[in-house]
Amino acid sequence: MEKRRYHPANMLFAIVKTIRGWIIPLIIVFFFNNTDGWGSYAKYGILGIILLSIIGSILKWFTDQYTADERAFHLYSGIFSKSSRTVPYEKIQNVTKHTNILHRLLRLTAIKFETGSKEKAVDFQVLTKEEASRLEQLTKEDVQEQAAVQDTEIKGDELEDADAVSEQTVPPAETKNIHFKPTKKELIRASFTSLSFLLVPPLLISFLLKFDIFFDWSELRQYLPLLKVWWITAIGLIGIILVSLLVGMWRVVQKYGNYELKSDDTYIYIQTGLLSESAFSIRKDRVQGIEITQPILHRLLGLAKVKLISTGSLDISEETETINSLYPYFSLKQAQTMIAEILPEYEVQHSMERLEQKVLLYRLLQPSTIWLGVTITLYFWRPEVLGFEIKWWIVSIVLLILIEGYRYLDFKHTSYLISDKFFQIKTGALTTTLFVTKRNKMIEIARNQNPLQRWLKLATIESINRAKPVLHNKLKDLPASEADRFYVWYRQRTNDVRKQ
Amino acid sequence: MHTEVKEPQHKLSKESLRVGLIGDVIFDVVVLLIFAVLFGLDFIFEWPAWIGIVLIILLIISVPLLIIGYLGTVIDHRNWRYDIDDEYVQLRQGAWFQKDQLIPVTKIQSVETKQGPLLRRYKLREVEIETMAGEYSIPGLPEKEAYALRDQIAAYAKAKEEDD
């Protein structure tokens, strides 16, 4: 197999990145520093650093090479000390592609193959679109071949993902179906529910406050009487509201205007972004779990965010946030049908078990360190705000009510389910999080019991899943007998894992 | 489905309790030495009176804490349990605050044994297991047992699941 160099544009991107990283120091030394001794040294120093890193990135292009054969990536790097690294395709957890504006101008893209919690990802920062899809296809073909081989080996086996495997004979490219693509109406609704238009007025104010170097507040004063004319004020207000709405809409359209959720038999594909595109693909059996979060506003509007938990990290580049979440403005029902469609192996059950009533009492009666701390501090310190002395006991009572209310909400939302092959827990007071994972995806479990819990026959259980960083999910104060059942249940996980 | 939870059976060796207690003694000696040095400095440089008072209060507080430390070592040692079979490593710690861990052997990435000077004196070794989620150690096993355990875990851990 012939070793290949990375795309030459890698050098250009590295240079752009270096200059962008040093642009602020550069401006400072060139424009805000007169030639008094240190300034000129700093100038040469920074120019030297930039020059060195540019030379470095050019040398790197000459030395770094890669090949991709049927089984693995082979990466060769190092200017002085050479190193080579082999990454088998089967280690790949998920693939992310990212095309920023510079990529787009040059018809290039970036692709990253995530390999696991501890290893470094295989990262191609600049390459042609054809090469990216060639590499992606290579990694996928390998998996499919393996799956086909296993298919013949495990016929008649009642493993849960056997059905996903047996459908392998159909080429996945043909069966790719689109599950969701937001319509204009849905985008408009999303831009309202995202509430990002609320960000504009505070931004405007902080902008005004920061940029008063360009104008004088005292000059503005003469225009103030204009606000008394009602239609001028009205037009102004409407203008601000319109701008806010437009900005909010733009933010949503920019992110989700091009959104697509697709899947075939083996993979899930997510695509977002209008100007700079991002794409994410993950093998269905690499999904470590699902998280459905509902912040308080989402709950009021009946919306839900769905996140796929994956072992590899999900940030594609510094500029983008994680895109493992499905469209965040699904209604809860829509989200659940979507999960059932793309991950048929996962069942999200609605009826979950609640904690016992005595747990509420046990939790409400626990001393709160925050409350104690604040109360004691205020009792001795008694600060004054705007000339009023704050009555320490009022603050104390209000705080206690808030804390107990929070605990009550948390108790009310907490529920769990240990079903045949799934573990489901829901927690959270204001933002609720429902976490669903399969027994064979949990890499470890733990059970804790403190003296009070022992007395009340309660226990805490913890599930640990692969993710970056490792994901710990705790469920506190469930009946001790249930914790034991969880333990026994986990011990039987060997029934649904396939050994190599 | 409802079988009883099998509790881990293996305990730590008696020698390891001794090592733990010796460790406590060394720690206490160091703490007391620090106090002695501080008191000495206080005496020589005639620090303000309140420093002396604070030091005495700290000393009074720390003495029972040190004694509780011995008790804690004994209790922890008594309640430490572990068990290994061809599918799981099971660990249990603590008497008051009990912690049980269940680790599938397929998720173990490496096993090693370690020995510090104190452990060497008593021919003990610590077995350290690294998994995808973190590191766990079984402290103070007799050398032979530790090596046997390491080999056993290593043999079991050869099995890998398809996902990994």
XYZ file of C-alpha atoms in Angstrom:
664
model
C 0.000 0.000 0.000
C 1.343 3.353 -1.003
C 1.879 5.932 1.683
C 0.059 9.149 1.061
C 0.778 12.696 2.158
C -2.020 14.681 3.681
C -3.665 17.275 1.479
C -1.324 20.261 0.846
C -4.011 22.637 2.039
C -3.211 21.322 5.517
C -0.307 23.791 5.483
C -2.592 26.659 4.561
C -5.047 25.739 7.323
C -2.240 25.436 9.860
C -0.908 28.860 8.866
C -4.354 30.422 9.090
C -4.857 28.796 12.479
C -1.516 30.061 13.801
C -2.161 33.584 12.622
C -5.660 33.545 14.036
C -4.347 32.320 17.357
C -1.747 35.094 17.539
C -3.724 37.904 15.989
C -4.579 39.623 19.270
C -1.033 39.673 20.665
C 0.116 40.807 17.227
C -2.301 43.736 17.157
C -1.328 44.670 20.677
C 2.396 44.784 19.976
C 2.057 46.506 16.635
C -0.553 49.139 17.316
C -0.711 49.736 21.032
C 2.945 49.556 21.796
C 5.349 52.312 20.925
C 8.964 51.505 20.270
C 9.983 51.714 23.900
C 12.446 48.860 24.477
C 10.276 45.859 25.398
C 7.690 46.505 22.715
C 10.070 45.954 19.849
C 11.465 42.786 21.423
C 7.956 41.434 21.893
C 7.258 42.216 18.254
C 10.190 40.119 17.053
C 9.426 37.419 19.595
C 5.873 36.971 18.383
C 6.875 37.138 14.739
C 9.528 34.511 15.491
C 7.010 32.200 17.124
C 4.621 32.561 14.201
C 7.398 31.925 11.704
C 8.583 28.841 13.604
C 5.147 27.308 13.795
C 4.613 27.967 10.095
C 7.902 26.260 9.284
C 6.866 23.478 11.658
C 3.601 22.893 9.874
C 5.326 22.836 6.488
C 7.890 20.301 7.743
C 5.057 18.300 9.246
C 3.375 18.090 5.887
C 6.561 16.729 4.364
C 7.050 14.086 7.045
C 3.550 12.972 7.987
C 1.965 10.275 5.892
C -0.845 7.802 6.092
C -2.222 4.723 4.428
C -5.554 3.053 4.753
C -5.816 -0.617 3.824
C -8.726 -3.006 4.220
C -8.279 -3.394 7.964
C -6.656 -0.359 9.496
C -5.269 3.144 9.290
C -1.497 3.413 9.426
C -0.308 6.842 10.465
C 3.312 7.913 10.183
C 4.439 11.105 11.829
C 7.349 12.912 13.420
C 9.941 15.340 12.122
C 12.901 14.104 14.130
C 11.728 11.018 15.941
C 9.518 8.982 13.690
C 6.497 7.195 14.956
C 3.890 5.030 13.336
C 0.485 4.115 14.626
C -1.971 1.508 13.453
C -5.650 1.936 14.174
C -7.877 -0.998 13.172
C -11.252 0.053 11.794
C -13.100 -2.087 14.263
C -11.940 0.266 17.009
C -13.787 3.181 15.469
C -16.715 4.321 17.549
C -18.149 7.150 15.509
C -17.208 9.395 12.616
C -17.605 13.154 12.469
C -17.177 15.321 9.424
C -16.909 19.049 9.542
C -16.796 21.596 6.758
C -16.207 25.145 7.840
C -16.380 28.163 5.570
C -12.728 27.981 4.563
C -13.157 24.287 3.761
C -16.175 25.135 1.684
C -14.394 27.775 -0.350
C -11.702 25.257 -1.262
C -14.158 22.348 -1.676
C -12.482 20.445 1.121
C -13.584 18.942 4.413
C -12.330 17.507 7.706
C -13.020 14.061 9.062
C -12.373 12.491 12.418
C -12.582 8.850 13.414
C -13.148 8.501 17.137
C -11.641 5.412 18.646
C -12.411 5.203 22.316
C -12.286 6.712 25.751
C -8.538 6.754 26.128
C -6.967 6.637 22.701
C -6.512 9.601 20.433
C -8.812 9.955 17.472
C -7.654 9.601 13.879
C -8.029 13.145 12.692
C -7.775 14.405 9.115
C -8.083 18.148 9.364
C -8.086 18.931 5.668
C -8.800 16.580 2.789
C -10.861 16.395 -0.350
C -14.446 15.296 -0.085
C -13.765 12.281 -2.288
C -10.911 11.136 -0.065
C -13.058 11.625 3.040
C -15.853 9.500 1.692
C -13.349 6.920 0.440
C -11.890 6.602 3.950
C -15.301 6.519 5.552
C -16.444 3.851 3.153
C -13.330 1.796 3.829
C -13.953 1.781 7.557
C -17.555 0.818 7.031
C -16.924 -1.922 4.515
C -14.613 -3.662 6.905
C -17.282 -3.742 9.564
C -19.865 -5.014 7.150
C -17.627 -7.822 5.960
C -17.046 -8.868 9.515
C -20.710 -8.726 10.241
C -21.431 -10.846 7.208
C -18.924 -13.414 8.387
C -20.448 -13.479 11.820
C -23.859 -13.756 10.329
C -23.037 -17.169 8.973
C -21.381 -18.172 12.214
C -24.108 -17.315 14.627
C -27.167 -18.460 12.772
C -29.880 -19.476 15.126
C -28.333 -17.517 17.923
C -30.856 -15.530 19.864
C -28.691 -12.538 20.499
C -30.450 -9.237 20.491
C -28.407 -7.617 17.796
C -28.531 -10.657 15.566
C -31.441 -9.157 13.685
C -29.472 -6.019 12.951
C -26.685 -8.189 11.594
C -28.801 -10.493 9.505
C -30.132 -7.618 7.448
C -26.621 -6.901 6.325
C -27.067 -8.599 2.979
C -28.866 -5.525 1.648
C -26.379 -2.794 0.725
C -26.944 -0.015 3.272
C -26.605 2.809 0.770
C -29.887 1.853 -0.822
C -31.874 1.591 2.346
C -30.837 4.880 3.880
C -34.015 6.602 4.890
C -34.580 10.087 6.183
C -36.346 10.209 9.511
C -36.478 13.888 10.047
C -35.834 17.093 8.183
C -37.353 20.219 9.701
C -39.860 22.102 7.575
C -39.992 25.898 7.514
C -42.865 25.855 9.944
C -40.953 23.672 12.353
C -37.925 25.946 12.099
C -40.007 28.985 12.947
C -41.529 27.176 15.897
C -38.056 26.102 16.989
C -36.751 29.648 16.856
C -39.499 30.705 19.234
C -39.037 27.843 21.632
C -35.289 28.190 21.611
C -35.826 31.615 23.154
C -32.524 32.695 21.720
C -34.191 35.946 20.637
C -34.261 36.874 24.298
C -30.496 37.113 24.078
C -30.600 40.170 21.842
C -31.685 42.957 24.246
C -28.997 42.155 26.834
C -26.426 41.845 24.058
C -27.531 45.203 22.689
C -27.182 46.834 26.073
C -23.765 45.370 26.737
C -22.749 46.423 23.239
C -23.857 49.978 23.937
C -22.052 50.037 27.252
C -18.837 48.689 25.783
C -18.697 50.789 22.666
C -19.354 54.177 24.169
C -15.879 55.133 23.038
C -17.429 55.814 19.647
C -20.020 58.270 20.935
C -20.671 60.390 23.967
C -23.510 59.634 26.337
C -24.030 63.338 26.960
C -24.621 63.920 23.252
C -27.322 61.282 23.341
C -29.180 63.102 26.052
C -30.593 65.705 23.676
C -32.409 62.931 21.775
C -34.069 61.534 24.887
C -37.215 63.741 24.670
C -37.973 61.979 21.386
C -38.949 58.923 23.447
C -41.946 60.897 24.680
C -43.491 60.807 21.197
C -45.384 57.552 21.398
C -44.953 56.436 17.811
C -41.222 56.876 17.846
C -41.008 54.752 20.964
C -43.354 52.210 19.459
C -41.372 51.996 16.238
C -38.175 51.673 18.234
C -39.602 48.879 20.350
C -41.039 47.054 17.370
C -37.692 47.434 15.642
C -35.863 45.870 18.573
C -38.380 43.040 18.787
C -38.112 42.392 15.058
C -34.340 42.371 15.161
C -34.453 40.010 18.119
C -36.793 37.635 16.341
C -34.733 37.738 13.182
C -31.524 37.068 15.073
C -33.176 34.207 16.941
C -34.465 32.765 13.715
C -31.092 33.150 12.048
C -29.399 31.284 14.870
C -31.812 28.389 14.565
C -31.748 28.344 10.765
C -27.980 28.481 10.757
C -27.825 25.414 12.926
C -30.817 23.397 11.883
C -31.736 24.787 8.462
C -29.949 21.903 6.856
C -30.650 19.376 9.549
C -31.136 15.779 8.555
C -31.516 12.631 10.585
C -30.990 9.504 8.542
C -30.293 5.882 9.213
C -29.775 2.598 7.477
C -29.596 -0.845 8.956
C -26.261 -0.369 10.631
C -25.647 3.351 10.967
C -27.248 6.540 12.161
C -26.371 9.752 10.324
C -26.897 13.264 11.621
C -26.179 16.371 9.616
C -26.409 19.978 10.793
C -25.276 23.466 9.886
C -26.008 25.820 7.061
C -22.783 27.735 6.492
C -20.373 25.392 8.156
C -21.621 21.854 7.869
C -21.173 19.056 10.349
C -22.017 15.430 9.916
C -21.960 12.643 12.426
C -22.325 8.939 11.913
C -22.345 6.124 14.411
C -22.883 2.407 14.167
C -26.110 1.539 15.916
C -24.521 -1.052 18.152
C -21.913 1.500 19.227
C -24.559 3.641 20.869
C -23.842 3.250 24.566
C -27.071 4.720 25.769
C -29.672 7.397 25.228
C -30.249 10.488 27.297
C -33.501 12.421 27.133
C -33.217 15.741 28.919
C -35.996 18.186 29.598
C -35.043 21.545 31.068
C -37.903 23.258 32.827
C -38.985 25.249 29.776
C -38.880 22.192 27.554
C -41.055 20.364 30.034
C -43.611 23.151 30.057
C -43.750 23.098 26.264
C -43.677 19.305 26.072
C -40.332 19.229 24.268
C -37.344 16.978 24.804
C -33.678 16.815 23.866
C -32.359 13.429 22.877
C -28.687 12.610 23.069
C -26.906 9.514 21.862
C -24.114 8.485 24.180
C -21.023 7.434 22.294
C -17.605 6.321 23.434
C -15.657 8.768 21.318
C -15.804 12.435 22.073
C -18.164 14.329 19.864
C -16.724 17.747 19.366
C -15.765 17.938 15.760
C -13.677 21.041 15.938
C -13.274 23.912 18.331
C -15.945 25.929 16.595
C -18.807 23.513 16.848
C -20.596 22.076 19.783
C -21.412 18.422 20.043
C -23.879 17.155 17.513
C -24.716 13.849 19.044
C -28.033 15.281 20.120
C -30.911 14.756 17.809
C -32.983 17.774 16.862
C -33.566 19.439 20.253
C -37.051 20.764 19.535
C -38.832 17.455 19.203
C -41.936 16.989 21.234
C -41.450 14.224 23.759
C -43.686 11.911 21.791
C -41.932 12.676 18.518
C -38.582 12.057 20.207
C -39.713 8.686 21.435
C -40.995 7.557 18.048
C -37.751 8.791 16.530
C -35.740 6.660 18.954
C -37.908 3.655 18.158
C -37.307 4.267 14.451
C -33.566 4.728 14.459
C -32.686 2.387 17.306
C -35.244 -0.392 17.188
C -33.270 -2.378 19.751
C -33.936 0.287 22.320
C -37.221 0.367 24.106
C -37.993 3.388 26.222
C -40.636 2.330 28.704
C -43.046 4.849 30.125
C -44.125 3.131 33.281
C -41.223 3.248 35.647
C -40.947 2.419 39.300
C -41.008 5.200 41.858
C -39.137 5.513 45.099
C -40.894 4.643 48.327
C -42.710 7.371 50.247
C -40.371 7.057 53.233
C -37.530 8.218 51.006
C -39.181 11.620 50.701
C -39.247 12.004 54.466
C -35.673 10.729 54.737
C -34.518 13.260 52.164
C -36.493 16.197 53.545
C -35.124 15.604 57.029
C -31.498 15.495 55.934
C -29.612 18.539 57.153
C -28.615 20.768 54.295
C -25.088 22.080 54.490
C -25.899 25.056 52.275
C -28.798 26.067 54.491
C -26.795 25.631 57.668
C -23.862 27.563 56.235
C -25.956 30.469 55.031
C -28.018 30.640 58.213
C -25.017 30.628 60.518
C -23.156 33.165 58.393
C -26.107 35.529 58.262
C -26.802 35.157 61.976
C -23.353 36.460 62.806
C -22.648 38.721 59.861
C -26.004 40.462 59.153
C -25.108 42.425 56.045
C -27.017 45.447 54.823
C -28.324 45.718 51.307
C -29.432 49.161 50.067
C -29.609 50.389 53.625
C -31.905 47.612 54.836
C -30.717 45.075 57.280
C -31.565 41.621 55.986
C -33.464 39.672 58.581
C -31.439 36.505 58.886
C -34.412 34.349 59.742
C -36.384 35.436 56.674
C -33.541 34.465 54.360
C -33.116 31.255 56.288
C -36.781 30.281 55.977
C -36.985 31.183 52.284
C -33.834 29.214 51.561
C -35.134 26.222 53.482
C -38.377 26.276 51.509
C -36.434 26.457 48.244
C -34.160 23.599 49.220
C -36.998 21.387 50.399
C -38.975 22.239 47.274
C -36.008 21.239 45.163
C -35.717 17.976 47.048
C -39.416 17.326 46.642
C -39.229 17.902 42.888
C -36.220 15.637 42.609
C -38.037 12.939 44.546
C -41.126 13.355 42.421
C -39.159 12.991 39.185
C -36.914 10.159 40.265
C -37.924 6.823 38.865
C -36.185 3.756 37.539
C -36.719 0.571 35.652
C -34.660 -2.588 35.616
C -36.246 -4.487 32.789
C -35.155 -7.539 30.899
C -32.206 -6.018 29.089
C -32.480 -2.319 29.835
C -31.732 -0.042 32.703
C -33.603 3.212 32.832
C -33.261 5.999 35.369
C -34.826 9.414 35.528
C -33.545 12.064 37.902
C -33.409 15.803 38.327
C -35.411 18.531 39.997
C -35.598 21.337 37.458
C -33.999 19.660 34.484
C -35.002 16.036 34.279
C -32.746 13.504 32.642
C -33.876 10.104 31.523
C -31.006 7.751 30.858
C -31.542 4.461 29.078
C -28.849 1.884 28.538
C -28.596 -1.778 27.734
C -27.237 -4.228 30.225
C -24.366 -5.244 27.977
C -23.358 -1.611 27.489
C -22.798 -1.030 31.184
C -19.137 -1.654 31.853
C -19.381 -1.737 35.624
C -21.829 -1.257 38.418
C -21.578 -0.316 42.063
C -23.874 -0.392 45.050
C -23.462 1.832 48.084
C -25.164 1.877 51.418
C -24.686 4.284 54.278
C -25.759 3.521 57.865
C -29.031 5.440 57.585
C -29.863 3.744 54.327
C -29.169 0.376 55.937
C -31.547 1.221 58.783
C -34.229 2.251 56.271
C -33.449 -0.719 53.996
C -32.385 1.543 51.146
C -29.345 1.610 48.897
C -27.703 3.604 46.109
C -26.841 2.040 42.791
C -24.516 3.307 40.113
C -24.122 2.350 36.496
C -20.964 3.101 34.573
C -20.933 3.445 30.808
C -18.298 4.051 28.193
C -18.183 7.645 27.064
C -15.636 10.413 26.967
C -15.345 11.004 29.910
C -16.685 7.804 31.483
C -20.337 8.214 32.389
C -21.487 7.537 35.951
C -25.194 7.498 36.667
C -26.358 7.248 40.255
C -29.737 6.355 41.583
C -30.062 7.077 45.275
C -32.312 5.551 47.903
C -34.018 2.755 46.097
C -35.130 -0.252 48.181
C -32.190 -2.459 49.175
C -33.958 -5.485 47.751
C -34.132 -3.707 44.394
C -30.437 -2.905 44.604
C -29.787 -6.593 45.135
C -31.976 -7.400 42.172
C -29.938 -4.915 40.116
C -26.790 -6.718 41.181
C -28.089 -10.131 40.287
C -29.521 -8.790 37.061
C -26.166 -7.337 36.069
C -24.463 -10.617 36.844
C -26.568 -12.170 34.129
C -25.281 -9.792 31.505
C -23.092 -12.563 30.165
C -26.276 -13.898 28.589
C -26.478 -11.004 26.205
C -22.898 -10.293 25.308
C -21.106 -12.070 22.581
C -17.523 -12.983 23.291
C -14.851 -12.751 20.708
C -34.259 -14.639 38.194
C -34.265 -14.149 41.933
C -31.165 -15.836 43.121
C -29.468 -14.560 46.233
C -26.624 -12.135 45.800
C -23.430 -14.019 46.338
C -21.301 -12.047 48.711
C -17.586 -11.898 48.065
C -15.756 -14.284 50.381
C -12.028 -13.633 50.281
C -10.580 -11.510 53.047
C -7.287 -9.690 53.262
C -4.390 -11.348 55.042
C -3.523 -10.732 58.689
C -0.115 -9.363 57.760
C -1.696 -6.632 55.712
C -3.479 -5.375 58.819
C -0.109 -5.133 60.470
C 1.218 -3.184 57.502
C -1.792 -0.888 57.678
C -1.244 -0.252 61.382
C 2.467 0.363 60.894
C 1.532 2.834 58.199
C -0.755 4.549 60.692
C 2.026 4.678 63.279
C 4.401 6.252 60.766
C 1.748 8.787 59.812
C 1.120 9.620 63.481
C 4.811 10.012 64.175
C 5.085 12.427 61.259
C 2.079 14.424 62.487
C 3.451 14.586 66.027
C 6.876 15.584 64.685
C 5.289 18.450 62.784
C 3.558 19.539 65.979
C 6.840 19.279 67.876
C 8.613 21.427 65.293
C 5.829 24.023 65.395
C 5.861 24.130 69.178
C 9.638 24.423 69.107
C 9.488 27.332 66.651
C 6.751 28.931 68.737
C 8.970 28.680 71.800
C 12.157 29.923 70.140
C 10.747 32.829 68.121
C 8.111 33.790 70.704
C 5.221 33.844 68.257
C 2.061 35.676 69.358
C 0.178 33.886 72.118
C -2.841 32.952 69.976
C -0.704 30.760 67.733
C 0.251 28.684 70.727
C -3.407 28.365 71.710
C -4.420 27.351 68.187
C -1.654 24.751 68.154
C -2.787 23.276 71.467
C -6.403 23.124 70.270
C -5.290 21.419 67.050
C -3.254 18.909 69.033
C -6.179 18.155 71.339
C -8.435 17.623 68.318
C -5.957 15.493 66.429
C -5.175 12.990 69.212
C -8.637 11.341 69.214
C -8.667 11.544 65.409
C -5.419 9.606 65.305
C -6.854 6.959 67.631
C -9.979 6.729 65.465
C -7.590 6.282 62.547
C -6.317 2.994 64.043
C -9.861 1.843 64.601
C -10.732 2.743 61.040
C -7.812 0.741 59.704
C -8.883 -2.319 61.685
C -12.533 -1.995 60.648
C -11.696 -1.386 57.006
C -9.387 -4.360 56.973
C -11.977 -6.634 58.545
C -14.638 -5.636 56.061
C -12.595 -5.768 52.908
C -13.806 -8.595 50.653
C -13.033 -9.613 47.128
C -13.927 -12.422 44.817
C -12.974 -13.402 41.309
C -14.580 -15.863 38.978
C -14.376 -16.343 35.252
C -16.910 -13.579 34.635
C -16.694 -10.967 37.367
C -14.432 -9.288 39.844
C -16.375 -8.370 42.923
C -15.114 -5.926 45.539
C -16.637 -4.867 48.836
C -15.341 -2.191 51.144
C -16.440 -0.449 54.283
C -18.515 -1.307 57.303
C -20.577 1.808 57.862
C -20.437 3.095 54.355
C -20.487 -0.055 52.349
C -19.450 -0.096 48.740
C -19.883 -3.027 46.391
C -18.431 -3.103 42.914
C -19.090 -5.595 40.166
C -16.650 -5.549 37.270
C -16.921 -7.883 34.287
C -13.517 -9.453 33.600
C -13.938 -8.661 29.917
C -13.628 -4.974 30.764
C -10.273 -5.359 32.498
C -7.453 -3.817 30.556
C -4.452 -4.607 32.699
C -3.446 -6.200 35.984
C -0.277 -5.474 37.885
C 1.162 -6.119 41.279
C 2.909 -3.475 43.311
C 5.048 -3.431 46.393
C 6.277 -0.632 48.615
C 9.017 -0.951 51.231
C 6.586 -1.780 54.038
C 4.785 -4.401 51.970
C 8.142 -5.893 51.000
C 9.107 -6.265 54.641
C 6.076 -8.513 55.141
C 6.277 -10.163 51.715
C 3.001 -8.706 50.594
C 1.864 -7.322 47.282
C -0.920 -5.111 46.084
C -2.897 -6.191 43.014
C -3.990 -3.338 40.812
C -6.684 -3.764 38.171
C -7.197 -1.211 35.451
C -10.512 -1.124 33.633
C -12.116 1.189 31.120
C -13.739 3.031 33.995
C -10.835 3.383 36.398
C -8.366 1.659 38.691
C -9.053 -0.658 41.575
C -6.621 -2.211 43.960
C -6.722 -5.144 46.322
C -4.181 -4.183 48.962
C -1.855 -6.416 50.908
C -2.040 -9.985 49.658
C 0.728 -12.484 50.404
C 3.111 -12.513 47.448
C 2.210 -15.979 46.228
C -1.481 -15.292 46.454
C -1.061 -11.953 44.709
C 0.796 -13.491 41.793
C -1.733 -16.292 41.538
C -4.556 -13.787 41.581
C -2.869 -11.660 38.955
C -2.388 -14.651 36.668
C -5.939 -15.764 37.252
C -7.399 -12.371 36.420
C -5.138 -12.066 33.409
C -6.307 -15.455 32.155
C -9.967 -14.582 32.635
C -9.536 -11.133 31.168
C -8.322 -12.592 27.898
C -11.931 -12.990 26.919
C -13.038 -9.893 25.086
C -16.466 -8.820 24.054
C -17.260 -7.933 20.536
C -17.915 -4.287 21.308
C -14.532 -3.481 22.747
